[in-house]
PDB file of C-alpha atoms in Angstrom:
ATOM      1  CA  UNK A   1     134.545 137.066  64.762  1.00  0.00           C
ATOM      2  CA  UNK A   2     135.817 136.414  68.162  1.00  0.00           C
ATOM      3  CA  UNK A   3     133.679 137.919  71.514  1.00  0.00           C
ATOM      4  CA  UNK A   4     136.071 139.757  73.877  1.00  0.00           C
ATOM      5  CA  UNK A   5     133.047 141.258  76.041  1.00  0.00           C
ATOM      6  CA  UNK A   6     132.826 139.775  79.819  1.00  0.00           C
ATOM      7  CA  UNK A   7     128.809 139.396  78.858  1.00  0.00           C
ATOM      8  CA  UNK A   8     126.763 138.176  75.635  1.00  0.00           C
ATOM      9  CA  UNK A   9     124.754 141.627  74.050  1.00  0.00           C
ATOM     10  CA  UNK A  10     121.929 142.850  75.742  1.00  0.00           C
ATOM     11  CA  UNK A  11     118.103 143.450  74.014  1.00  0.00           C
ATOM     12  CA  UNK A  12     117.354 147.384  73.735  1.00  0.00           C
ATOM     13  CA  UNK A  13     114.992 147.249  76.671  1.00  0.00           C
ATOM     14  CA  UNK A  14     117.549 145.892  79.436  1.00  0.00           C
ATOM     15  CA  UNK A  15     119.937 148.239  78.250  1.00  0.00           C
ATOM     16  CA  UNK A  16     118.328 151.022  78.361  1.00  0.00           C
ATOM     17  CA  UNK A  17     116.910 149.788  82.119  1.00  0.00           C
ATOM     18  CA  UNK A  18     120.720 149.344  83.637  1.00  0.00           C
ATOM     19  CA  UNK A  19     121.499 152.910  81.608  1.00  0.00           C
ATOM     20  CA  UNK A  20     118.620 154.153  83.521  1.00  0.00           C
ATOM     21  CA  UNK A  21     120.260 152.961  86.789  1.00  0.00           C
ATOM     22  CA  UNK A  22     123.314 153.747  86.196  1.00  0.00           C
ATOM     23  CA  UNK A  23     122.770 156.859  87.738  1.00  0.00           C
ATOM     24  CA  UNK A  24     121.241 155.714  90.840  1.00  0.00           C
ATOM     25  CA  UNK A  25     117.991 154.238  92.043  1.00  0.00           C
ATOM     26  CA  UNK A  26     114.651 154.772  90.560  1.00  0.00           C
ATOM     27  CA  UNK A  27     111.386 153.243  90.585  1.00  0.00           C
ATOM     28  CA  UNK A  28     109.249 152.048  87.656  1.00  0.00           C
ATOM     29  CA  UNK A  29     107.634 155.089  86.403  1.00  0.00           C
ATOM     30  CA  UNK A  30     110.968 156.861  86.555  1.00  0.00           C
ATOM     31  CA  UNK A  31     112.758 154.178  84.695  1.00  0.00           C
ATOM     32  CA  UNK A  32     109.846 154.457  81.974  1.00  0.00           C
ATOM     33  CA  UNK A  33     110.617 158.554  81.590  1.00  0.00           C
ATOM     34  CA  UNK A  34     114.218 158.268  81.915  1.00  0.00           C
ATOM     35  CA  UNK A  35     114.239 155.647  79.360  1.00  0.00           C
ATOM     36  CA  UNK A  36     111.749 157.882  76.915  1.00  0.00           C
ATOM     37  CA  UNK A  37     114.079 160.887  77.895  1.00  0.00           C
ATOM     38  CA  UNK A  38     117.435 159.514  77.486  1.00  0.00           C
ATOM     39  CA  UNK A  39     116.613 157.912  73.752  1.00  0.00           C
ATOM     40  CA  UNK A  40     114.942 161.252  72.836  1.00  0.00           C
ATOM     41  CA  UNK A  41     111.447 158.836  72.223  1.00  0.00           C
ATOM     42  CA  UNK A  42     112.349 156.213  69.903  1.00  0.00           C
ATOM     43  CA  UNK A  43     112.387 153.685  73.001  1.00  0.00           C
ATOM     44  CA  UNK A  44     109.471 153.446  74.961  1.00  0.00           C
ATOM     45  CA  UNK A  45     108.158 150.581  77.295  1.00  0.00           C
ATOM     46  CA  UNK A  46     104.918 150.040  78.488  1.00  0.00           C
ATOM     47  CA  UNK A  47     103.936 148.220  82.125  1.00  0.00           C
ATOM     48  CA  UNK A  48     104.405 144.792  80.436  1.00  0.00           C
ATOM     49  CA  UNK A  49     107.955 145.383  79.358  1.00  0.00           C
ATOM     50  CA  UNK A  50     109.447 147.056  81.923  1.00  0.00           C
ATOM     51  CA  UNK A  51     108.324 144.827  84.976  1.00  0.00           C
ATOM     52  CA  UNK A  52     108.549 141.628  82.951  1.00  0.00           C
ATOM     53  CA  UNK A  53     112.441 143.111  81.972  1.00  0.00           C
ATOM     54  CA  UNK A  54     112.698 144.049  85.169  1.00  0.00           C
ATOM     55  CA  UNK A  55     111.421 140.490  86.829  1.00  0.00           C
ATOM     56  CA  UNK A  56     113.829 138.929  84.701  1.00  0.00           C
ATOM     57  CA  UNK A  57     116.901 141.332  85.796  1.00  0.00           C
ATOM     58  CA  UNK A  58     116.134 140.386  89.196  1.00  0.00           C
ATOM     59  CA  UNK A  59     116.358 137.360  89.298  1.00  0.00           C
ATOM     60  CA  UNK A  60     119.576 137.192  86.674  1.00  0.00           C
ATOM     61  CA  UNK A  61     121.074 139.706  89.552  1.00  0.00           C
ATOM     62  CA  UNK A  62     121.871 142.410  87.409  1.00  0.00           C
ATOM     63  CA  UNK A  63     119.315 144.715  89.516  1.00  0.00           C
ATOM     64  CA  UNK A  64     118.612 144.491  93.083  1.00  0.00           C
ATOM     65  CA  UNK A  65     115.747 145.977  95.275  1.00  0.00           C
ATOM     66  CA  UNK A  66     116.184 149.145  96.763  1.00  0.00           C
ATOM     67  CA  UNK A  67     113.531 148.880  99.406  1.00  0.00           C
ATOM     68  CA  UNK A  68     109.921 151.358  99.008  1.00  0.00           C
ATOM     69  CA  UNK A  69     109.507 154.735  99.872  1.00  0.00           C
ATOM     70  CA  UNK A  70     106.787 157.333 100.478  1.00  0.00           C
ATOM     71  CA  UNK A  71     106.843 159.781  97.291  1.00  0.00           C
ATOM     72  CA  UNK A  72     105.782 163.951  97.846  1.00  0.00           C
ATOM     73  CA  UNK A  73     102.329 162.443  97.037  1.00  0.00           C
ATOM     74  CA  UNK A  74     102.645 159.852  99.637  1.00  0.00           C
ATOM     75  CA  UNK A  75     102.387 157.049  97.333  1.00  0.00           C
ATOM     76  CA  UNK A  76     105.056 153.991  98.183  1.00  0.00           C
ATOM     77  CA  UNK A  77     106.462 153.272  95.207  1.00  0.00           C
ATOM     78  CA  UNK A  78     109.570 150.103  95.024  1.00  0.00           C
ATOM     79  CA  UNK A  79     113.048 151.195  94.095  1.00  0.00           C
ATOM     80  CA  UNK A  80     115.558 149.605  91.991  1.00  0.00           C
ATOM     81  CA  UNK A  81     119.431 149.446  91.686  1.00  0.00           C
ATOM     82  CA  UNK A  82     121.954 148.069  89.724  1.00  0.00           C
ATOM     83  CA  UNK A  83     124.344 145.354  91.295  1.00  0.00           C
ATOM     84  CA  UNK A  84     127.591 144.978  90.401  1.00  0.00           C
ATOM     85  CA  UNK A  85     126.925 142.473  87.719  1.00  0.00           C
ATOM     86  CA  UNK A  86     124.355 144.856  86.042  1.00  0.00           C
ATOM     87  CA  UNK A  87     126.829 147.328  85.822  1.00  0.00           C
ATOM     88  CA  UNK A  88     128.991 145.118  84.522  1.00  0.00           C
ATOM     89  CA  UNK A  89     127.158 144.276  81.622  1.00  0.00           C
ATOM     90  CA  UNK A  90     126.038 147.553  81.341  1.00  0.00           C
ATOM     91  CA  UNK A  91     130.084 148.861  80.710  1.00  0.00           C
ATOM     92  CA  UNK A  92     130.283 145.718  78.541  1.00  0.00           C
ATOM     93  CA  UNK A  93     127.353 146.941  75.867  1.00  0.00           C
ATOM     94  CA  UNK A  94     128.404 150.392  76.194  1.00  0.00           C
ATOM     95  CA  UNK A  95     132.142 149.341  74.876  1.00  0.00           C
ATOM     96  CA  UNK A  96     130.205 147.166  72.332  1.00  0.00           C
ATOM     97  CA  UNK A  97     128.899 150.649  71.487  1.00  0.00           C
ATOM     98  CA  UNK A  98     131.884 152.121  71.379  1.00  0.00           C
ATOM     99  CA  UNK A  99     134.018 149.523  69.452  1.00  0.00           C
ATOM    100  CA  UNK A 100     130.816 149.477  66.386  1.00  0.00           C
ATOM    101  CA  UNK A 101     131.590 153.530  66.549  1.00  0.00           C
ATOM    102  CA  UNK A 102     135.628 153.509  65.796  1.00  0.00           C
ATOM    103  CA  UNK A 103     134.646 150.751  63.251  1.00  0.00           C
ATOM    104  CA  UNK A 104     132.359 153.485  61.847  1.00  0.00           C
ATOM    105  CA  UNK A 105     134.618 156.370  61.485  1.00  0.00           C
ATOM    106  CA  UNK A 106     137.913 153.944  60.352  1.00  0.00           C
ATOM    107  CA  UNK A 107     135.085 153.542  57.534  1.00  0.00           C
ATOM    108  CA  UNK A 108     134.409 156.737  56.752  1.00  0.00           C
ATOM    109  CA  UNK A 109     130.702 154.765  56.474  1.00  0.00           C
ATOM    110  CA  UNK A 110     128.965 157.744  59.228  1.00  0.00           C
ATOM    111  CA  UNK A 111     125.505 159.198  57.938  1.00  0.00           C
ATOM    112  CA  UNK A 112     125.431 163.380  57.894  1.00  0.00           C
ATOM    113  CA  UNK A 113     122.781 163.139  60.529  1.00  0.00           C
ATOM    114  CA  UNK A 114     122.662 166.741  60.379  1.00  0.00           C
ATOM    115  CA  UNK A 115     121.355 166.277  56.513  1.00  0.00           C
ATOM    116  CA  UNK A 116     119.517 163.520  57.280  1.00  0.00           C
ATOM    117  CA  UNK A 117     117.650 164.963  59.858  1.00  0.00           C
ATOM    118  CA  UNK A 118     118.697 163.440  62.786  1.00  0.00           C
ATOM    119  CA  UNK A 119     120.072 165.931  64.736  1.00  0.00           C
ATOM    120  CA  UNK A 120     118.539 169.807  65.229  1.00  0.00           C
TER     121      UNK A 120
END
């Protein structure tokens, strides 16, 4: 099967960081809760994933720093963004997404999630 996508696919964890971004910058913790938030619990990091994840996406430039600031508590906490390239690759997985979805339904292969349980 040929790749169209500008970038190869991404693990769970990085995705779910740039996803986290993609709505503008956050530091650690927040990137933790939006992460637990957005995938409704069934993805959840601890320390060691998201700053080694997040070390990595540094330094592949797909995040940037976004400089510290002083919380309501007054504790400085470092900021992160998404560059360019991150968001790149971030649109890239999310059309992976999408493709694996009308591949789904021209299948007629869908689960009843609301049968299964998966939705309420």
């Amino acid at each position: 099967m040929k790749e169209t996508h500008a970038s190869p696919p991404l693990t769970p964890a990085v995705f779910h960081i740039l996803f986290a971004l993609a709505t503008g910058d956050k530091h650690g913790y927040e990137i933790m809760k939006t992460v637990r938030h957005d995938s409704r619990g069934n993805v959840t990091m601890g320390n060691g994933t998201l700053y080694g994840s997040l070390k990595r996406m540094l330094a592949d430039g797909q995040i940037e720093d976004a400089g510290d600031r002083a919380n309501d508590d007054a504790t400085r906490r470092k900021y992160y963004r998404l560059t360019n390239r991150g968001r790149d690759m971030l649109y890239a997985e999310m059309q992976r997404y999408l493709d694996t979805v009308e591949v789904i339904n021209r299948y007629g292969v869908a689960p009843n999630l609301q049968t299964a349980g998966g939705l309420p």
